[in-house]
Coordinates of C-alpha atoms in Angstrom, one line a residue:
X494 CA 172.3 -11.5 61.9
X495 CA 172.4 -15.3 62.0
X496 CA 171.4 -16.9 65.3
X497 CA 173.8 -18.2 67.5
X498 CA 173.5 -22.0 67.7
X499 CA 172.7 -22.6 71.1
X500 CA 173.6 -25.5 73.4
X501 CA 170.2 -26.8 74.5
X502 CA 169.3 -26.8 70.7
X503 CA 172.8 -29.6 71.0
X504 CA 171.3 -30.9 73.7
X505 CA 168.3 -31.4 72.3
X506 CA 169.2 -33.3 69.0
X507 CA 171.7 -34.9 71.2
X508 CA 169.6 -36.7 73.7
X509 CA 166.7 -37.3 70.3
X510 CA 169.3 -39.1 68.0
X511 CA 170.8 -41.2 70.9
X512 CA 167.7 -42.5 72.6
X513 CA 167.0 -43.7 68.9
X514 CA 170.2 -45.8 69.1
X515 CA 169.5 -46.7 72.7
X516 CA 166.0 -48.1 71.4
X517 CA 167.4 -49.7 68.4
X518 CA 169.6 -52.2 70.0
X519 CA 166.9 -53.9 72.7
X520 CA 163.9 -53.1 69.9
X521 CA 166.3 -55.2 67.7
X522 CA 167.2 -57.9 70.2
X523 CA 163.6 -58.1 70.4
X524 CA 162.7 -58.9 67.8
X525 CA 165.3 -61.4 66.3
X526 CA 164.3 -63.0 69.4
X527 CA 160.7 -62.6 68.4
X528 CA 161.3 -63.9 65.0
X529 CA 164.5 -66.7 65.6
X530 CA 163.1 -67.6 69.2
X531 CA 166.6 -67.4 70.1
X532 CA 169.3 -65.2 72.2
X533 CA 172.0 -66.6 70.2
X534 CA 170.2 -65.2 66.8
X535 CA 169.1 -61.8 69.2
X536 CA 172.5 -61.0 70.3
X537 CA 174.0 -62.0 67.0
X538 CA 171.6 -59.5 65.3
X539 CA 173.0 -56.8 68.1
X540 CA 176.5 -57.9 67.8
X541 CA 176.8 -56.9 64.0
X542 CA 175.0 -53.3 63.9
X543 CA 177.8 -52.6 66.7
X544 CA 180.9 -54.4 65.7
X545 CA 181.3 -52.5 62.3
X546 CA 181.7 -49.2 64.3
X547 CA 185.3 -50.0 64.7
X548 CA 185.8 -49.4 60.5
X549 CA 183.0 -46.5 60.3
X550 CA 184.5 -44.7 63.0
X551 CA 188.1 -43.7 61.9
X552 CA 186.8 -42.7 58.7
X553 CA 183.5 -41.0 59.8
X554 CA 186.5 -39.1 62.1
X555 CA 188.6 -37.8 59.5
X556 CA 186.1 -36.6 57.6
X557 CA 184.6 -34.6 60.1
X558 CA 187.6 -33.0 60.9
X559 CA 188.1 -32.2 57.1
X560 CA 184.5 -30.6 56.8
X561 CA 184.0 -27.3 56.9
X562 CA 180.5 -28.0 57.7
X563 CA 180.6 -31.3 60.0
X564 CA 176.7 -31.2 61.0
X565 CA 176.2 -31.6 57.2
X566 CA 178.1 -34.8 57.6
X567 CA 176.5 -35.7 60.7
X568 CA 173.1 -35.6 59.3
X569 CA 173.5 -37.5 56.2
X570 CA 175.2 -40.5 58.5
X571 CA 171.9 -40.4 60.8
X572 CA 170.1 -40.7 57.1
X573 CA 172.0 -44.2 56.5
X574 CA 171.9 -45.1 59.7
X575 CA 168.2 -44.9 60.0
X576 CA 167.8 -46.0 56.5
X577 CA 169.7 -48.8 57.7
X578 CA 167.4 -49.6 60.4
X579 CA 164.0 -50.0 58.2
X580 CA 166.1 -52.1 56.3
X581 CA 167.0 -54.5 58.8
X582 CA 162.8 -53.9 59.5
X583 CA 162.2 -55.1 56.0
X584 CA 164.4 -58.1 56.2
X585 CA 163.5 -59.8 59.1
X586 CA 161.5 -63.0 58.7
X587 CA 161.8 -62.4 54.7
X588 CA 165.2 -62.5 54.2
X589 CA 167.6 -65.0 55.2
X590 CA 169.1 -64.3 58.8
X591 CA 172.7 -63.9 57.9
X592 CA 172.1 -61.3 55.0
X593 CA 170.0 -59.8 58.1
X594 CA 173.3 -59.6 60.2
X595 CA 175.0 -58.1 57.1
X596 CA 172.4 -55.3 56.3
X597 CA 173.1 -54.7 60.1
X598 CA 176.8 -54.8 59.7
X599 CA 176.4 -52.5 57.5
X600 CA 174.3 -50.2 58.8
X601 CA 176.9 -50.3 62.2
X602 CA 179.3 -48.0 60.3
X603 CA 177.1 -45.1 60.6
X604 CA 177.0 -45.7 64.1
X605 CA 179.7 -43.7 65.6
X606 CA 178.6 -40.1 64.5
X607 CA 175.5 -40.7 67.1
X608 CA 178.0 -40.9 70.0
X609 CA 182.0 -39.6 69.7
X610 CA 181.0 -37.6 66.0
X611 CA 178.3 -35.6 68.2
X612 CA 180.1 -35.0 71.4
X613 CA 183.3 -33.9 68.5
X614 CA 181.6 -31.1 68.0
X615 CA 180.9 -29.6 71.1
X616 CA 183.7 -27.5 71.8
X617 CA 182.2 -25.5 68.4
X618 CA 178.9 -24.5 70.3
X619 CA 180.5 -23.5 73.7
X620 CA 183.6 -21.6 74.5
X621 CA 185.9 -23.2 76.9
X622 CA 185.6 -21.1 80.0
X623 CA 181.6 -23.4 79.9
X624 CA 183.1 -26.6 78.5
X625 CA 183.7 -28.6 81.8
X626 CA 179.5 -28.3 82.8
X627 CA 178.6 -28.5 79.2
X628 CA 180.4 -31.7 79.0
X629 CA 179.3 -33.2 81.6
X630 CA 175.9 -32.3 80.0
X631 CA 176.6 -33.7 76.9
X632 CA 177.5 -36.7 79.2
X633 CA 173.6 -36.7 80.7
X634 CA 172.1 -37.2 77.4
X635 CA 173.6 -40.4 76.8
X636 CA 172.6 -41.5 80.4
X637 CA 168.5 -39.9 79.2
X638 CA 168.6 -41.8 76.3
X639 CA 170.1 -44.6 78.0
X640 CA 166.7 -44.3 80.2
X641 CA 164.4 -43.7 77.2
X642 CA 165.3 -45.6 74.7
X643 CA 165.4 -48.9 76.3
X644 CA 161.8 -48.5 78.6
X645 CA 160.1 -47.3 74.6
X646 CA 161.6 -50.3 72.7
X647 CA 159.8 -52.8 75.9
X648 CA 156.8 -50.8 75.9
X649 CA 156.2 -50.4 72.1
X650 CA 157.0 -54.1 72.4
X651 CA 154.8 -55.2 74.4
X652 CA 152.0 -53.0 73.2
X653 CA 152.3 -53.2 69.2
X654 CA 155.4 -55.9 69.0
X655 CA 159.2 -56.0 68.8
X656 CA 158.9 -54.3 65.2
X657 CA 157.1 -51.6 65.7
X658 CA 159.6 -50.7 68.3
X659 CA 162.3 -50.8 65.6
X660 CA 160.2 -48.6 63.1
X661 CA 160.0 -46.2 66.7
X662 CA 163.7 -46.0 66.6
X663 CA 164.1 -44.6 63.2
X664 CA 161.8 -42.1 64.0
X665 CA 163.6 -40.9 67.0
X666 CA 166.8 -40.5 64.7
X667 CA 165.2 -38.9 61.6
X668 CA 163.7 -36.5 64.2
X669 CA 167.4 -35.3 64.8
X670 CA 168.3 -34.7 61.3
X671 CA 167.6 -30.6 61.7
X672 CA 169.7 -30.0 64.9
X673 CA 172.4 -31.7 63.1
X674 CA 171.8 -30.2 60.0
X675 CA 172.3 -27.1 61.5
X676 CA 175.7 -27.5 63.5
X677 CA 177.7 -24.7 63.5
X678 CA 180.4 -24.2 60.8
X679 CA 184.1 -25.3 61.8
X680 CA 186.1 -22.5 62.8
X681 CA 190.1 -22.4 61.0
X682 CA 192.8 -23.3 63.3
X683 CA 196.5 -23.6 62.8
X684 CA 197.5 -26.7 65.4
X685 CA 200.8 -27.2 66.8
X686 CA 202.6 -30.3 65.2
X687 CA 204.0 -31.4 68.6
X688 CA 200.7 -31.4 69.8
X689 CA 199.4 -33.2 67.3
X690 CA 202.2 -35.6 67.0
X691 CA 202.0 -36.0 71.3
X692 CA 205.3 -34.9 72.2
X693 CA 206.4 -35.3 75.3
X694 CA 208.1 -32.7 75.5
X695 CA 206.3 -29.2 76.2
X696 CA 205.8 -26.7 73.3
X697 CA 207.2 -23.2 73.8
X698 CA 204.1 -20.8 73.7
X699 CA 203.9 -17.8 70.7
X700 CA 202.2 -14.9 72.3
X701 CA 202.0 -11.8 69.8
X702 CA 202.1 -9.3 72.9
X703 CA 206.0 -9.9 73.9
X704 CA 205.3 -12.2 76.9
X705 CA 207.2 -14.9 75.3
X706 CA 209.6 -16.0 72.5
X707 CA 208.7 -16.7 69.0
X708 CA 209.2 -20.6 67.9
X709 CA 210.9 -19.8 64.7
X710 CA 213.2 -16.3 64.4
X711 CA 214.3 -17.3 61.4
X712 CA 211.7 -17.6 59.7
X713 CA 210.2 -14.2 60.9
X714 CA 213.3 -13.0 58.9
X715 CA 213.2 -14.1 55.8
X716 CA 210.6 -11.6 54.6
X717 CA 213.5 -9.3 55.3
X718 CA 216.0 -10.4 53.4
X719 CA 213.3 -11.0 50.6
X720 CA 212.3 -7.2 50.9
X721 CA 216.0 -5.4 50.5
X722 CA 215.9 -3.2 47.0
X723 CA 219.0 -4.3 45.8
X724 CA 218.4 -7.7 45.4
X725 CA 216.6 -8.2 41.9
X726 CA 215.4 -10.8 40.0
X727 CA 217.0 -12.3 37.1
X728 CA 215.7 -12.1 34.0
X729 CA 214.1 -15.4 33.0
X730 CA 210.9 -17.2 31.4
X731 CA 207.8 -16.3 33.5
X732 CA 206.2 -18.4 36.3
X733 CA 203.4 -20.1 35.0
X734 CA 200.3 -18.9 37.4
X735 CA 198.8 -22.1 39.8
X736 CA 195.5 -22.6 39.2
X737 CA 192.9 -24.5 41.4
X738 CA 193.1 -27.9 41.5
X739 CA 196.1 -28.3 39.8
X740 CA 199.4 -29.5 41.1
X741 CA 202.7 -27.6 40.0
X742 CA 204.0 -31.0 39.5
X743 CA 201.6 -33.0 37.4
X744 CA 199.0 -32.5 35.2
X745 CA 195.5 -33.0 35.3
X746 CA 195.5 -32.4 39.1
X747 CA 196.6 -35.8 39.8
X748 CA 199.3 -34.8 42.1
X749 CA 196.5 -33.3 44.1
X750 CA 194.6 -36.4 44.3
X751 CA 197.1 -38.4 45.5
X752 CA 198.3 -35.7 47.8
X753 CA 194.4 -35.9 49.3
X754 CA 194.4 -39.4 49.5
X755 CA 198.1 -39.9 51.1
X756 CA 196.8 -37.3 53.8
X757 CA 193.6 -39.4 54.2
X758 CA 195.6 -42.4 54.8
X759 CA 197.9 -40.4 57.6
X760 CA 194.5 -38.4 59.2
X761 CA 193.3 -42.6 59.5
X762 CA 196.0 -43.4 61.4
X763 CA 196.9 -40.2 63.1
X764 CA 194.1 -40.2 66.0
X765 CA 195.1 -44.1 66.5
X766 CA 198.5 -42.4 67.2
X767 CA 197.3 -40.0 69.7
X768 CA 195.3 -42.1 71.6
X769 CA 198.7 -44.4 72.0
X770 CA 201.3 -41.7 72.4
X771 CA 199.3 -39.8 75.7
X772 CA 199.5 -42.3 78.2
X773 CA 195.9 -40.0 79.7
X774 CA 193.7 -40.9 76.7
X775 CA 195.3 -44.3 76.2
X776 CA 194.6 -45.5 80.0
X777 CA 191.4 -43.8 79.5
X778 CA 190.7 -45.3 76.4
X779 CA 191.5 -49.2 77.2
X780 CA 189.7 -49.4 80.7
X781 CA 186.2 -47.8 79.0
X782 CA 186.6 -50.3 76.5
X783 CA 186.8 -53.2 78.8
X784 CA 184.1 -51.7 80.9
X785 CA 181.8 -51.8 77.4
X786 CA 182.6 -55.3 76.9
X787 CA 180.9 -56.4 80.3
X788 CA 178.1 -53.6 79.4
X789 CA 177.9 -55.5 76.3
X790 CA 177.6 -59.3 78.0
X791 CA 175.2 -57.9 80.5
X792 CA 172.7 -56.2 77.9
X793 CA 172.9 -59.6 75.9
X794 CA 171.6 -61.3 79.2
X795 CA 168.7 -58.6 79.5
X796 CA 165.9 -60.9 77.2
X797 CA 166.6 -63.9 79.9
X798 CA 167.0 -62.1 82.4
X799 CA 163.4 -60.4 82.0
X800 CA 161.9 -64.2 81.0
X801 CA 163.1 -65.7 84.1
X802 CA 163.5 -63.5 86.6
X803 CA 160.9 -60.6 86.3
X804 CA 158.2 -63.2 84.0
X805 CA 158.6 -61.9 80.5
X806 CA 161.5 -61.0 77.8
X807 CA 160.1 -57.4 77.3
X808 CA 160.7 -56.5 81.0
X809 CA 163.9 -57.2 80.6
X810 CA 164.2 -53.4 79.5
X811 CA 163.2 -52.2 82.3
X812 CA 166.1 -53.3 83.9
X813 CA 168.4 -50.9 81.0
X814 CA 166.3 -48.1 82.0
X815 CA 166.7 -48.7 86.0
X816 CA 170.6 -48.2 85.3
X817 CA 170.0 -45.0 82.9
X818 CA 168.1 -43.6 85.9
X819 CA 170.9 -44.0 88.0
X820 CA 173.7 -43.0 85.8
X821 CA 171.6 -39.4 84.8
X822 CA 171.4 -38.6 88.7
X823 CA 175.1 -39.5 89.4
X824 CA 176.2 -37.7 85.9
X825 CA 173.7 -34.5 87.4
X826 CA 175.6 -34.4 90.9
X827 CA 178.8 -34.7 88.6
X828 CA 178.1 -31.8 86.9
X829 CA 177.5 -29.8 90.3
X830 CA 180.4 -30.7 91.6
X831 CA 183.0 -31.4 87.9
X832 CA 186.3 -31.0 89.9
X833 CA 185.1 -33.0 93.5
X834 CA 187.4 -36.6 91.4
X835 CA 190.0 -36.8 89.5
X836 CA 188.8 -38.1 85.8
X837 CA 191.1 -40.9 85.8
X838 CA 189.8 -42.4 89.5
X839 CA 186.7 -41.9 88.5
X840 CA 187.4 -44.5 85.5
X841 CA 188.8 -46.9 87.0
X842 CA 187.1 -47.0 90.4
X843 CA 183.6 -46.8 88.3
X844 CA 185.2 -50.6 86.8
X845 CA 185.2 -51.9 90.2
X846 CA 181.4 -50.9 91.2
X847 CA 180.3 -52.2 87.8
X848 CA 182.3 -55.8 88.8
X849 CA 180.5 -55.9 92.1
X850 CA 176.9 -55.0 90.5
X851 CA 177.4 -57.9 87.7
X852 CA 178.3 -60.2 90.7
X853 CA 175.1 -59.4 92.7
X854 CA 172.9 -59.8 89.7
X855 CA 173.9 -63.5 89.5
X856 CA 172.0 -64.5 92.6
X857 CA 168.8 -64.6 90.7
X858 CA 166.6 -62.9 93.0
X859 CA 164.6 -59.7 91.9
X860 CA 165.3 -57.3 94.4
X861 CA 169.3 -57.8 94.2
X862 CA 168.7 -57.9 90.6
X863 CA 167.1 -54.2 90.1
X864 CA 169.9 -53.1 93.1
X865 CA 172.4 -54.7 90.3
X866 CA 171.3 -52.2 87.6
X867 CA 171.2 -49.3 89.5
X868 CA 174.8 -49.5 90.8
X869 CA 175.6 -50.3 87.5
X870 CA 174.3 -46.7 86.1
X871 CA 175.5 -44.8 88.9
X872 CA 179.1 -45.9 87.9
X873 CA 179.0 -46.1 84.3
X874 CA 177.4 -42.7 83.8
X875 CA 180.5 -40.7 86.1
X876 CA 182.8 -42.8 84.1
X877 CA 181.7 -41.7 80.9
X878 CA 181.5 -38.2 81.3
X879 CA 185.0 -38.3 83.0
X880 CA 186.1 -40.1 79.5
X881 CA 185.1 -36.7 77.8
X882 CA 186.5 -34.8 79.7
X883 CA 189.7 -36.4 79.3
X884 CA 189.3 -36.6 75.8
X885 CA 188.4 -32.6 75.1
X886 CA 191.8 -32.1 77.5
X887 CA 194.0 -34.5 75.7
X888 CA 193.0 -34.2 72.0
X889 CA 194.0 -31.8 69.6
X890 CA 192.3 -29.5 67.5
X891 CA 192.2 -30.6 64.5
X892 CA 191.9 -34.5 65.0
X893 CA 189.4 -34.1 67.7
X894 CA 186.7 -35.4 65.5
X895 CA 189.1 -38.5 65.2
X896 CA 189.7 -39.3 68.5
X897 CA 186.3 -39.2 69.8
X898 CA 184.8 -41.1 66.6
X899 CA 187.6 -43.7 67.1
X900 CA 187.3 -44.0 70.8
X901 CA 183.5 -44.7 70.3
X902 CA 184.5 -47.1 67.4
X903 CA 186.6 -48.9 70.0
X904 CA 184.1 -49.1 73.0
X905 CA 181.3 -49.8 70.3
X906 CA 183.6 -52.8 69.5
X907 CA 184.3 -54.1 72.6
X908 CA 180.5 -53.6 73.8
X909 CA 179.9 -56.2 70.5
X910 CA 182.5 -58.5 71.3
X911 CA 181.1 -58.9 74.7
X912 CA 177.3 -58.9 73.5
X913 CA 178.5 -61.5 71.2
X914 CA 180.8 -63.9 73.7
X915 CA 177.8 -63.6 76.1
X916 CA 175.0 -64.6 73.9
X917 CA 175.5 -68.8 73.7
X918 CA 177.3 -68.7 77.4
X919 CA 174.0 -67.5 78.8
X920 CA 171.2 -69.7 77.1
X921 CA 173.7 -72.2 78.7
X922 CA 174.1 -70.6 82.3
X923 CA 172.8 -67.4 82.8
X924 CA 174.8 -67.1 86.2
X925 CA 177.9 -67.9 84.4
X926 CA 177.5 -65.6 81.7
X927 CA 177.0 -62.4 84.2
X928 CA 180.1 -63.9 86.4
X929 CA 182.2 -63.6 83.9
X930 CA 181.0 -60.2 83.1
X931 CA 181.7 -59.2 86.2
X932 CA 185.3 -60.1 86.5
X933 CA 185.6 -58.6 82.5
X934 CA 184.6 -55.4 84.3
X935 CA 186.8 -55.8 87.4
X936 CA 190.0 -56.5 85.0
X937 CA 189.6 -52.5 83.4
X938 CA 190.9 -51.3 86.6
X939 CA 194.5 -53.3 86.5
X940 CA 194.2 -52.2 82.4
X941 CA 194.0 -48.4 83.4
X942 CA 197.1 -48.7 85.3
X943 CA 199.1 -51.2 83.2
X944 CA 199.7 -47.9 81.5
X945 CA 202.0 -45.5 83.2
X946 CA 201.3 -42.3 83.7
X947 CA 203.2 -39.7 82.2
X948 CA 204.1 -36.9 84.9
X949 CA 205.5 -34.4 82.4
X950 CA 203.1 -31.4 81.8
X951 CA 202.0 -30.8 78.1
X952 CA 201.8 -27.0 77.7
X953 CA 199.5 -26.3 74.8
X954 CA 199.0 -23.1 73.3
X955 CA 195.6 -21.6 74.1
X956 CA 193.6 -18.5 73.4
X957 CA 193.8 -15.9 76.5
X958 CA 190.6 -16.5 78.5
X959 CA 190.0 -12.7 77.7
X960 CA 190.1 -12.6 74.2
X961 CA 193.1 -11.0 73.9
X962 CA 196.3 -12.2 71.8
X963 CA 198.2 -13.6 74.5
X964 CA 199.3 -17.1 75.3
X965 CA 198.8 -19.0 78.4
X966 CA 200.4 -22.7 79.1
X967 CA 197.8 -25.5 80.0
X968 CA 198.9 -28.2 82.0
X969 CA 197.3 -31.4 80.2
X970 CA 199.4 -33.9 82.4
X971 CA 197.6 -37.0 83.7
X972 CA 197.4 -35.9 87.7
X973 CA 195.1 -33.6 87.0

């Protein structure tokens, strides 16, 4: 009998493959600064392994959600990715710097199935009655390799140099290849179009037992009418048998093909969709992302930070691994306590601490500054694991792959658009360039309720928490 794939193997690969991406970006930083002598060149370098998630990760979605075996998928995206990342290695100094940036770009598509293409897969390894701690787990990881990842790449730095601490980083993600490898195969399910569609209106649950009314009588029927002896047949020329691969319509299986890639195109579009149409994971959705874009000017401000504040660029991530230490103990008392917040406050009120932290930091003085990260990681590491949770509630089944690989594309995005903004502000005015990240931060909180809230209960079909064919209705609605 196969063995159960367990969650602290998850965990484990989890918290591995992520603390390599969480080293990558300051070991990269690093050393384009190392090589350019330049932030403008560092955050440029940083800006394009992270702005290409927004193309990798609608397509990385869909075709996890198609695979039967997603951790196959998984694995061979932490193969290009880390491949990716010797390359960059290789090119530094030899190459020109913009085919640098390119080889990064490129490397960037890979880079959602290390954040929302992992965490897709969780509800696969767990049943629900567990999902709410194991999620907030999940959430803890990033917050470890948050802490990690960052304090390897500055030591490796300052012990070896900045590329070594790149070539670190690839090991750290080759290292997860097994516990991806090895992710457990994609049970069948049969969604509800309404609730893939987002309906607002709530779906009438099927239970087999009698406790409630089947969606379509008529269809339940027609085997009847199909079954009655009298009706026979005419006599006629034989139906030709369907083979495999083969459309009844065209030759060649070309009707196939195009029926594949038509469906491709819609599965592309159709997590977009969700995200818009539930008001939940849209709010959700565009206050995270303007949180990562002041995440994304404050880690560009990390190298001059360290130089002039604490006496050298390398120290600078420290400061990344102050805030990780933070976020993992608030995420921890989180988990104790999943139900003491409402996901959605914590969002947005998580935006406000992160405004008054980046404000604080701009004083210049030590102290306030290492008080500055710590705030920060005590609010962004609640915030994201109230993301997932709102994200497991609100998306369905089958395009869950989708909506967490294109919510990571997204916040990816945004963390590069602020990364990149905030690069030639601060070798102008560091103060200026961590003021304006604070009031980016402070505007996700007016963006999570520019949305309205829809009060209308989504009842979902769900599996009896017994086992047991029965239905019970789930209130997904956004108080909750």
């Amino acid at each position: 009998m196969r063995k159960r794939y367990s969650l602290r193997r998850y965990l484990v690969g989890a918290v591995v493959a992520r603390a390599g991406d969480e080293m990558a970006g300051p070991a990269l930083m690093l050393a384009g600064f190392a090589v350019a002598g330049s932030s403008v060149e560092a955050s440029s370098l940083l800006a394009g392994i992270t702005l290409s998630a927004a193309v990798g990760g609608p397509l990385l979605g869909a075709l996890l959600d198609r695979a039967a075996r997603p951790g196959r998928l998984l694995a061979g995206a932490l193969v290009l990715y880390a491949a990716g990342l010797g390359a960059i290695l290789a090119g530094l100094g030899r190459l020109p710097f913009a085919v640098t940036v390119l080889i990064a770009a490129v490397t960037g598509l890979a880079g959602p199935a290390l954040s929302g293409g992992w965490t897709a897969q969780l509800p696969g390894v767990v049943p629900g009655d567990r999902l709410a701690r194991a999620n907030a787990l999940d959430a803890m990881t990033f917050s470890a390799a948050a802490l990690t990842g960052p304090a390897l790449a500055g030591g490796v730095a300052e012990a070896a140099g900045a590329p070594w601490a790149v070539a670190a980083s690839v090991m750290l993600v080759a290292l997860a290849l097994p516990a991806a490898w090895t992710l457990p195969a994609r049970s069948p399910v049969r969604p509800t179009r309404a609730r893939e569609e987002g309906a607002a209106r709530p779906v009438r649950p099927v239970c087999p037992g009698g406790t409630g009314p089947p969606e379509h009588p008529a269809r339940e029927r027609e085997p009847e009418r199909s079954a009655r002896p009298d009706v026979v047949k005419p006599p006629g020329r034989p139906a030709r048998e369907r083979q495999p691969g083969r459309s009844p319509r065209t030759r060649g299986g070309r009707g196939d093909r195009g029926a594949r890639t038509a469906s491709m195109a819609g599965d592309l579009l159709a997590g977009v969709r969700i995200i818009v149409a539930r008001p939940a994971l849209a709010r959700a959705t565009l206050a995270s992302t303007v949180s990562c874009v002041a995440q994304g000017m404050l880690t560009a401000c990390v190298p001059l930070l360290g130089e002039r504040v604490l006496g050298g660029a390398g120290r600078g991530a420290a400061l990344l691994s102050c805030a990780a230490v933070s976020a993992l103990l608030a995420t921890a008392v989180l988990a104790r306590f999943p139900r003491a917040l409402a996901p959605g406050t914590i969002i947005w009120a998580g935006a406000l601490v992160q405004a008054a932290a980046l404000a604080s930091a701009a004083t210049g003085s030590p102290l306030v500054l290492v008080v500055a990260f710590l705030a920060t990681g005590c609010a962004e590491g609640p915030q994201l694991a109230a993301l997932f949770t709102v994200r497991h509630r609100e998306a369905p089944e089958r395009l869950r792959g989708q909506v967490f690989t294109t919510g990571a594309s997204v916040k990816i995005t945004g963390f590069a658009v602020g990364a990149a903004t905030a690069g030639p502000l601060a070798t102008r005015s560091l103060p200026a360039a961590l003021l304006l990240a604070a009031a980016v931060a402070a505007a996700a909180a007016p963006a999570y309720f520019a949305i309205r809230a829809d009060r209308r209960p989504h009842l979902r079909t769900e599996p009896h928490p017994t086992g047991s064919p029965g239905c019970r209705p789930t209130d997904c609605s956004d108080r909750y």
